[in-house]
GROMACS .gro file of C-alpha atoms in nm:
model
  358
    1MET     CA    1  -0.020  -0.975   2.817
    2ASN     CA    2  -0.286  -0.894   2.560
    3ASP     CA    3  -0.529  -0.798   2.819
    4VAL     CA    4  -0.269  -0.550   2.949
    5ILE     CA    5  -0.199  -0.411   2.596
    6ASN     CA    6  -0.578  -0.374   2.521
    7TYR     CA    7  -0.623  -0.175   2.862
    8PHE     CA    8  -0.308   0.047   2.758
    9GLN     CA    9  -0.478   0.111   2.409
   10SER     CA   10  -0.822   0.206   2.575
   11ILE     CA   11  -0.675   0.535   2.724
   12ARG     CA   12  -0.800   0.795   2.482
   13ILE     CA   13  -0.587   1.126   2.443
   14ARG     CA   14  -0.797   1.419   2.321
   15GLY     CA   15  -0.688   1.745   2.144
   16VAL     CA   16  -0.605   1.929   2.462
   17GLY     CA   17  -0.418   1.626   2.583
   18TRP     CA   18  -0.207   1.604   2.281
   19LEU     CA   19  -0.124   1.973   2.296
   20LEU     CA   20  -0.021   1.945   2.641
   21LEU     CA   21   0.226   1.637   2.584
   22ILE     CA   22   0.372   1.816   2.273
   23SER     CA   23   0.434   2.124   2.475
   24LEU     CA   24   0.601   1.922   2.757
   25TYR     CA   25   0.814   1.743   2.511
   26LEU     CA   26   0.927   2.078   2.343
   27PHE     CA   27   0.969   2.296   2.638
   28ALA     CA   28   0.982   2.104   2.969
   29ASN     CA   29   1.310   2.056   3.147
   30GLN     CA   30   1.389   1.807   3.426
   31PRO     CA   31   1.227   2.002   3.733
   32ILE     CA   32   0.905   2.077   3.544
   33LEU     CA   33   0.869   1.697   3.453
   34ILE     CA   34   0.935   1.579   3.804
   35ILE     CA   35   0.669   1.841   3.911
   36VAL     CA   36   0.423   1.699   3.660
   37TYR     CA   37   0.505   1.348   3.779
   38ILE     CA   38   0.447   1.438   4.142
   39TYR     CA   39   0.115   1.622   4.072
   40LEU     CA   40  -0.019   1.344   3.873
   41ALA     CA   41   0.067   1.089   4.129
   42ALA     CA   42  -0.098   1.307   4.375
   43VAL     CA   43  -0.400   1.354   4.191
   44MET     CA   44  -0.424   0.970   4.131
   45ILE     CA   45  -0.370   0.889   4.508
   46VAL     CA   46  -0.657   1.129   4.611
   47ARG     CA   47  -0.885   0.977   4.336
   48THR     CA   48  -0.802   0.635   4.469
   49TRP     CA   49  -0.900   0.727   4.823
   50LEU     CA   50  -1.223   0.901   4.724
   51ALA     CA   51  -1.333   0.608   4.504
   52GLN     CA   52  -1.529   0.301   4.621
   53PHE     CA   53  -1.229   0.068   4.650
   54PRO     CA   54  -1.189  -0.158   4.943
   55ARG     CA   55  -0.907  -0.032   5.180
   56PRO     CA   56  -0.672  -0.313   5.073
   57ALA     CA   57  -0.690  -0.199   4.711
   58LYS     CA   58  -0.654   0.170   4.801
   59LEU     CA   59  -0.338   0.082   4.995
   60GLY     CA   60  -0.201  -0.113   4.685
   61LEU     CA   61  -0.271   0.143   4.442
   62THR     CA   62  -0.122   0.414   4.654
   63ALA     CA   63   0.204   0.187   4.679
   64ALA     CA   64   0.186   0.137   4.301
   65TYR     CA   65   0.163   0.518   4.225
   66GLY     CA   66   0.449   0.598   4.475
   67LEU     CA   67   0.658   0.331   4.308
   68LEU     CA   68   0.579   0.462   3.951
   69LEU     CA   69   0.668   0.809   4.068
   70ALA     CA   70   1.013   0.706   4.198
   71LEU     CA   71   1.069   0.513   3.862
   72GLN     CA   72   0.978   0.807   3.667
   73ILE     CA   73   1.196   1.057   3.845
   74ILE     CA   74   1.489   0.799   3.835
   75PHE     CA   75   1.449   0.757   3.455
   76ILE     CA   76   1.450   1.116   3.361
   77SER     CA   77   1.722   1.206   3.613
   78VAL     CA   78   1.965   0.899   3.537
   79VAL     CA   79   1.878   0.829   3.166
   80VAL     CA   80   1.710   1.126   2.975
   81PHE     CA   81   1.856   1.468   3.086
   82PRO     CA   82   2.225   1.332   3.147
   83MET     CA   83   2.230   1.291   2.738
   84ARG     CA   84   2.103   1.614   2.661
   85GLY     CA   85   2.324   1.826   2.427
   86TRP     CA   86   2.565   1.542   2.339
   87SER     CA   87   2.354   1.221   2.240
   88PRO     CA   88   2.088   1.203   1.966
   89VAL     CA   89   1.942   0.933   2.167
   90TYR     CA   90   1.821   1.216   2.422
   91PHE     CA   91   1.530   1.302   2.187
   92PRO     CA   92   1.363   0.949   2.155
   93ALA     CA   93   1.450   0.903   2.535
   94LYS     CA   94   1.259   1.217   2.620
   95ILE     CA   95   0.958   1.109   2.418
   96LEU     CA   96   0.958   0.791   2.647
   97GLY     CA   97   0.983   1.026   2.946
   98ILE     CA   98   0.665   1.210   2.816
   99ILE     CA   99   0.486   0.882   2.742
  100ILE     CA  100   0.531   0.755   3.103
  101ILE     CA  101   0.348   1.038   3.235
  102LEU     CA  102   0.028   0.843   3.125
  103VAL     CA  103   0.120   0.526   3.319
  104PRO     CA  104  -0.073   0.613   3.637
  105LEU     CA  105  -0.363   0.657   3.414
  106TRP     CA  106  -0.323   0.313   3.269
  107VAL     CA  107  -0.297   0.168   3.612
  108GLU     CA  108  -0.614   0.309   3.704
  109ARG     CA  109  -0.781   0.189   3.380
  110PHE     CA  110  -0.630  -0.161   3.439
  111VAL     CA  111  -0.818  -0.202   3.768
  112THR     CA  112  -1.160  -0.085   3.633
  113THR     CA  113  -1.383  -0.227   3.380
  114ASN     CA  114  -1.440  -0.090   3.018
  115ASN     CA  115  -1.735   0.085   3.111
  116GLN     CA  116  -1.538   0.280   3.382
  117THR     CA  117  -1.732   0.118   3.681
  118VAL     CA  118  -1.548   0.021   4.000
  119PHE     CA  119  -1.367  -0.319   4.029
  120TYR     CA  120  -1.434  -0.480   4.370
  121LEU     CA  121  -1.218  -0.750   4.523
  122PRO     CA  122  -1.427  -1.044   4.622
  123THR     CA  123  -1.559  -1.095   4.969
  124VAL     CA  124  -1.475  -1.374   5.197
  125GLU     CA  125  -1.800  -1.545   5.144
  126GLU     CA  126  -1.753  -1.527   4.769
  127ALA     CA  127  -1.399  -1.656   4.795
  128ALA     CA  128  -1.510  -1.942   4.988
  129THR     CA  129  -1.743  -2.046   4.722
  130VAL     CA  130  -1.460  -2.078   4.452
  131SER     CA  131  -1.471  -2.435   4.317
  132PHE     CA  132  -1.138  -2.644   4.281
  133ASP     CA  133  -1.162  -2.606   3.884
  134GLU     CA  134  -1.179  -2.225   3.920
  135LEU     CA  135  -0.878  -2.231   4.141
  136ARG     CA  136  -0.680  -2.468   3.920
  137GLN     CA  137  -0.785  -2.230   3.604
  138SER     CA  138  -0.664  -1.937   3.788
  139ALA     CA  139  -0.339  -2.099   3.866
  140ASP     CA  140  -0.283  -2.204   3.493
  141LYS     CA  141  -0.356  -1.841   3.398
  142LEU     CA  142  -0.104  -1.712   3.650
  143SER     CA  143   0.148  -1.969   3.556
  144GLU     CA  144   0.109  -1.875   3.189
  145LEU     CA  145   0.118  -1.500   3.277
  146MET     CA  146   0.462  -1.564   3.489
  147ASP     CA  147   0.600  -1.757   3.195
  148THR     CA  148   0.515  -1.465   2.948
  149ALA     CA  149   0.659  -1.200   3.191
  150ALA     CA  150   0.982  -1.403   3.224
  151GLU     CA  151   1.004  -1.440   2.847
  152ALA     CA  152   0.940  -1.066   2.801
  153LYS     CA  153   1.195  -0.985   3.063
  154ASP     CA  154   1.459  -1.139   2.853
  155LYS     CA  155   1.354  -0.997   2.534
  156VAL     CA  156   1.297  -0.641   2.664
  157SER     CA  157   1.644  -0.619   2.800
  158VAL     CA  158   1.833  -0.307   2.851
  159ALA     CA  159   2.076  -0.374   2.554
  160HIS     CA  160   1.778  -0.430   2.322
  161VAL     CA  161   1.613  -0.119   2.427
  162LYS     CA  162   1.946   0.083   2.388
  163THR     CA  163   1.994  -0.059   2.047
  164ILE     CA  164   1.645   0.051   1.935
  165LEU     CA  165   1.682   0.392   2.084
  166GLU     CA  166   2.027   0.449   1.923
  167ASP     CA  167   1.885   0.343   1.593
  168LEU     CA  168   1.593   0.560   1.583
  169PRO     CA  169   1.767   0.868   1.446
  170ARG     CA  170   1.855   0.667   1.127
  171HIS     CA  171   1.479   0.609   1.051
  172SER     CA  172   1.215   0.839   0.892
  173SER     CA  173   0.845   0.754   0.858
  174VAL     CA  174   0.772   1.057   0.626
  175ARG     CA  175   1.047   1.071   0.369
  176TYR     CA  176   1.244   0.832   0.152
  177ILE     CA  177   1.596   0.793   0.272
  178ASN     CA  178   1.714   0.482   0.100
  179HIS     CA  179   1.801   0.527  -0.262
  180GLY     CA  180   1.965   0.298  -0.512
  181THR     CA  181   2.107   0.053  -0.257
  182LEU     CA  182   2.023  -0.238  -0.488
  183THR     CA  183   2.310  -0.284  -0.761
  184ASN     CA  184   2.285  -0.377  -1.123
  185ALA     CA  185   2.448  -0.720  -1.015
  186TYR     CA  186   2.145  -0.785  -0.791
  187PHE     CA  187   1.895  -0.735  -1.087
  188ASP     CA  188   2.111  -0.926  -1.312
  189ALA     CA  189   2.083  -1.225  -1.064
  190ALA     CA  190   1.691  -1.170  -1.024
  191ASP     CA  191   1.653  -1.165  -1.403
  192ALA     CA  192   1.853  -1.498  -1.435
  193THR     CA  193   1.590  -1.680  -1.220
  194LEU     CA  194   1.297  -1.613  -1.463
  195ASP     CA  195   1.310  -1.991  -1.569
  196ASP     CA  196   1.230  -2.074  -1.211
  197THR     CA  197   0.857  -2.010  -1.199
  198ASN     CA  198   0.836  -1.960  -0.830
  199LEU     CA  199   0.875  -1.682  -0.583
  200TYR     CA  200   1.016  -1.777  -0.250
  201LEU     CA  201   0.897  -1.654   0.091
  202ALA     CA  202   1.154  -1.678   0.404
  203VAL     CA  203   0.995  -1.642   0.740
  204SER     CA  204   1.248  -1.589   0.985
  205ASN     CA  205   1.334  -1.577   1.368
  206THR     CA  206   1.643  -1.356   1.342
  207GLY     CA  207   1.708  -1.259   1.712
  208SER     CA  208   1.751  -0.891   1.630
  209ALA     CA  209   1.668  -0.618   1.886
  210ALA     CA  210   1.380  -0.517   1.685
  211SER     CA  211   1.242  -0.864   1.625
  212GLU     CA  212   1.272  -0.972   1.994
  213MET     CA  213   1.081  -0.667   2.109
  214ILE     CA  214   0.814  -0.716   1.836
  215SER     CA  215   0.764  -1.086   1.968
  216VAL     CA  216   0.669  -0.963   2.306
  217PHE     CA  217   0.350  -0.811   2.163
  218THR     CA  218   0.284  -1.057   1.879
  219ARG     CA  219   0.370  -1.349   2.090
  220LYS     CA  220   0.494  -1.518   1.774
  221GLN     CA  221   0.815  -1.696   1.729
  222PHE     CA  222   0.872  -1.562   1.375
  223ASN     CA  223   0.864  -1.180   1.325
  224HIS     CA  224   1.046  -1.117   0.987
  225VAL     CA  225   0.941  -1.209   0.639
  226SER     CA  226   1.161  -1.177   0.318
  227LEU     CA  227   1.113  -1.226  -0.065
  228ALA     CA  228   1.348  -1.415  -0.300
  229PHE     CA  229   1.353  -1.507  -0.670
  230ASP     CA  230   1.575  -1.829  -0.625
  231ARG     CA  231   1.554  -2.120  -0.390
  232ASP     CA  232   1.901  -2.053  -0.261
  233LEU     CA  233   1.818  -1.707  -0.134
  234GLU     CA  234   2.092  -1.537  -0.328
  235THR     CA  235   1.834  -1.269  -0.432
  236ILE     CA  236   1.651  -1.229  -0.097
  237ILE     CA  237   1.522  -0.883  -0.025
  238SER     CA  238   1.303  -0.714   0.238
  239TYR     CA  239   1.245  -0.410   0.436
  240ASN     CA  240   1.480  -0.388   0.718
  241GLY     CA  241   1.694  -0.129   0.941
  242GLY     CA  242   1.988  -0.172   0.698
  243ASP     CA  243   2.207  -0.358   0.953
  244ASN     CA  244   2.395  -0.041   1.014
  245VAL     CA  245   2.535  -0.071   0.663
  246TYR     CA  246   2.256   0.071   0.454
  247PRO     CA  247   1.975   0.330   0.535
  248PRO     CA  248   1.653   0.166   0.676
  249GLY     CA  249   1.422   0.068   0.379
  250MET     CA  250   1.421  -0.180   0.103
  251ASN     CA  251   1.758  -0.378   0.118
  252ALA     CA  252   1.926  -0.697  -0.001
  253GLU     CA  253   1.978  -0.952   0.274
  254THR     CA  254   2.239  -1.211   0.345
  255LEU     CA  255   2.211  -1.539   0.547
  256GLU     CA  256   2.433  -1.364   0.813
  257PHE     CA  257   2.150  -1.110   0.881
  258PHE     CA  258   1.923  -1.386   0.984
  259HIS     CA  259   2.189  -1.520   1.246
  260GLN     CA  260   2.161  -1.273   1.532
  261LYS     CA  261   2.115  -1.520   1.821
  262ALA     CA  262   2.170  -1.881   1.898
  263GLY     CA  263   1.875  -2.083   1.770
  264ALA     CA  264   1.759  -1.843   1.509
  265SER     CA  265   1.592  -2.008   1.223
  266LEU     CA  266   1.452  -1.957   0.889
  267LEU     CA  267   1.152  -2.109   0.705
  268VAL     CA  268   1.165  -2.130   0.310
  269TYR     CA  269   0.830  -2.168   0.114
  270SER     CA  270   0.777  -2.148  -0.264
  271LEU     CA  271   0.471  -1.989  -0.441
  272PRO     CA  272   0.408  -2.084  -0.800
  273VAL     CA  273   0.390  -1.771  -1.040
  274THR     CA  274   0.433  -1.715  -1.411
  275ALA     CA  275   0.738  -1.570  -1.557
  276ALA     CA  276   0.549  -1.264  -1.642
  277GLN     CA  277   0.435  -1.221  -1.286
  278LYS     CA  278   0.787  -1.271  -1.142
  279GLU     CA  279   0.924  -1.021  -1.390
  280PHE     CA  280   0.657  -0.772  -1.282
  281VAL     CA  281   0.777  -0.797  -0.918
  282ILE     CA  282   1.135  -0.751  -1.023
  283ASP     CA  283   1.046  -0.437  -1.212
  284LYS     CA  284   0.851  -0.311  -0.929
  285ILE     CA  285   1.149  -0.352  -0.690
  286ASP     CA  286   1.363  -0.169  -0.941
  287GLU     CA  287   1.101   0.103  -0.951
  288ILE     CA  288   1.115   0.126  -0.581
  289ASN     CA  289   1.495   0.121  -0.581
  290ARG     CA  290   1.508   0.435  -0.788
  291GLU     CA  291   1.227   0.636  -0.621
  292GLY     CA  292   1.352   0.553  -0.265
  293SER     CA  293   1.211   0.396   0.038
  294ALA     CA  294   1.207   0.393   0.413
  295TYR     CA  295   1.130   0.147   0.693
  296ASN     CA  296   0.772   0.207   0.821
  297MET     CA  297   0.861   0.197   1.180
  298LEU     CA  298   0.562   0.394   1.308
  299GLY     CA  299   0.334   0.158   1.078
  300LEU     CA  300   0.402  -0.108   1.312
  301VAL     CA  301   0.157   0.072   1.547
  302SER     CA  302  -0.052   0.303   1.344
  303LYS     CA  303  -0.081   0.059   1.035
  304HIS     CA  304  -0.053   0.365   0.806
  305SER     CA  305   0.211   0.469   0.556
  306ALA     CA  306   0.289   0.820   0.490
  307LYS     CA  307   0.411   0.740   0.134
  308PRO     CA  308   0.375   0.433  -0.077
  309ASN     CA  309   0.737   0.308  -0.048
  310ILE     CA  310   0.759   0.365   0.325
  311MET     CA  311   0.675  -0.004   0.460
  312PHE     CA  312   0.754  -0.281   0.687
  313CYS     CA  313   0.875  -0.617   0.598
  314SER     CA  314   0.532  -0.799   0.573
  315GLN     CA  315   0.369  -0.486   0.422
  316PHE     CA  316   0.618  -0.491   0.140
  317VAL     CA  317   0.605  -0.877   0.078
  318TYR     CA  318   0.216  -0.869   0.067
  319LYS     CA  319   0.204  -0.558  -0.149
  320MET     CA  320   0.448  -0.720  -0.416
  321LEU     CA  321   0.235  -1.042  -0.418
  322LYS     CA  322  -0.099  -0.854  -0.452
  323MET     CA  323   0.033  -0.608  -0.722
  324ALA     CA  324   0.159  -0.910  -0.911
  325GLY     CA  325  -0.192  -1.097  -0.886
  326VAL     CA  326  -0.048  -1.380  -0.658
  327ALA     CA  327  -0.183  -1.284  -0.316
  328TYR     CA  328  -0.345  -1.597  -0.171
  329PHE     CA  329  -0.537  -1.432   0.118
  330ASP     CA  330  -0.704  -1.082   0.155
  331MET     CA  331  -0.595  -0.822   0.418
  332LYS     CA  332  -0.486  -0.473   0.441
  333ASP     CA  333  -0.124  -0.457   0.367
  334GLY     CA  334  -0.064  -0.254   0.674
  335ALA     CA  335  -0.232  -0.524   0.883
  336VAL     CA  336  -0.025  -0.828   0.766
  337ARG     CA  337   0.214  -0.998   1.002
  338PRO     CA  338   0.500  -1.229   0.891
  339THR     CA  339   0.333  -1.534   1.024
  340ASP     CA  340  -0.003  -1.456   0.821
  341PHE     CA  341   0.183  -1.583   0.514
  342ILE     CA  342   0.185  -1.937   0.664
  343GLU     CA  343  -0.129  -1.900   0.888
  344GLN     CA  344  -0.370  -1.747   0.608
  345ASP     CA  345  -0.268  -2.005   0.348
  346TYR     CA  346  -0.604  -2.194   0.368
  347TYR     CA  347  -0.575  -2.312   0.018
  348LYS     CA  348  -0.215  -2.456   0.049
  349LYS     CA  349  -0.072  -2.229  -0.235
  350LEU     CA  350   0.275  -2.256  -0.057
  351LYS     CA  351   0.494  -2.549  -0.087
  352PHE     CA  352   0.740  -2.596   0.231
  353GLU     CA  353   1.104  -2.608   0.086
  354TYR     CA  354   1.338  -2.641   0.376
  355GLU     CA  355   1.434  -2.489   0.716
  356LEU     CA  356   1.760  -2.338   0.813
  357LYS     CA  357   1.885  -2.336   1.193
  358PHE     CA  358   2.177  -2.128   1.287
   0.00000   0.00000   0.00000
């Protein structure tokens, strides 16, 4: 899976390419996109037959491009354009329709090496010299790939994709949309914990649509992290989608938030701090609550925030720890993943408190 993702990321789109893609998104209708799909498929097939691929590889690639073309046409005809004019999901769906224009390029890239030289299938003589150990290793890798694909199929379900697409219009990666959702009662509860000189980190496997999709790429079980001021998690807080109640951004959480699938779980750790450091974090959260916040969905890919208070969960927790002077590992906040809080604890600063299973 990681190899496939790396190949996808190896495609470079330059200025004119971006201009063409943006123009297609703004002005292209269904017939124009179908023409673009057909044209690119034809170009890729011609390139394949002119290249120095063995005949079986050429036939396989031709069939792959034909299948991709059919899927592209079905997607925009059945999913995208029927929503035009009545559903806000149309706009993110059309973005996806533009992105899949590049899929044939990714396919070609996948069957070539990084320096653009041609990948050849082994000859009969070369295949006959393969050792038993190599066959066993290949079988193990294939089995692992099949298991990963089966797991990804369950997580990247139609329901999860639909949920995420429907939720996209609620988000903003360039402006604050969450203002003052934390109440005075929340800060009173946080201030009441100052005698407990610990901060609490909760790493969770919630089962939400976003968490399941993220886990396909991170290949980690736990894909959300939260911060709390008390051991019982009555003051737990993080950056999230608002659970369709509050705007995406910095929100208080409840235990019900973490129980979105059977087998969801929560690991709670404590981190020793001074009362002054704990109060600093509370004050900083109060400041963000007043200024506004938003969930940094684009930052999950770009690792960049347009404004200081636009963050994702692990970015927020790490930034609070670092500003309070209690961060126990050194990374760019945009690169921190939830599991890093456990995996990067080389000096054993955290103390495991308990696990909740739902």
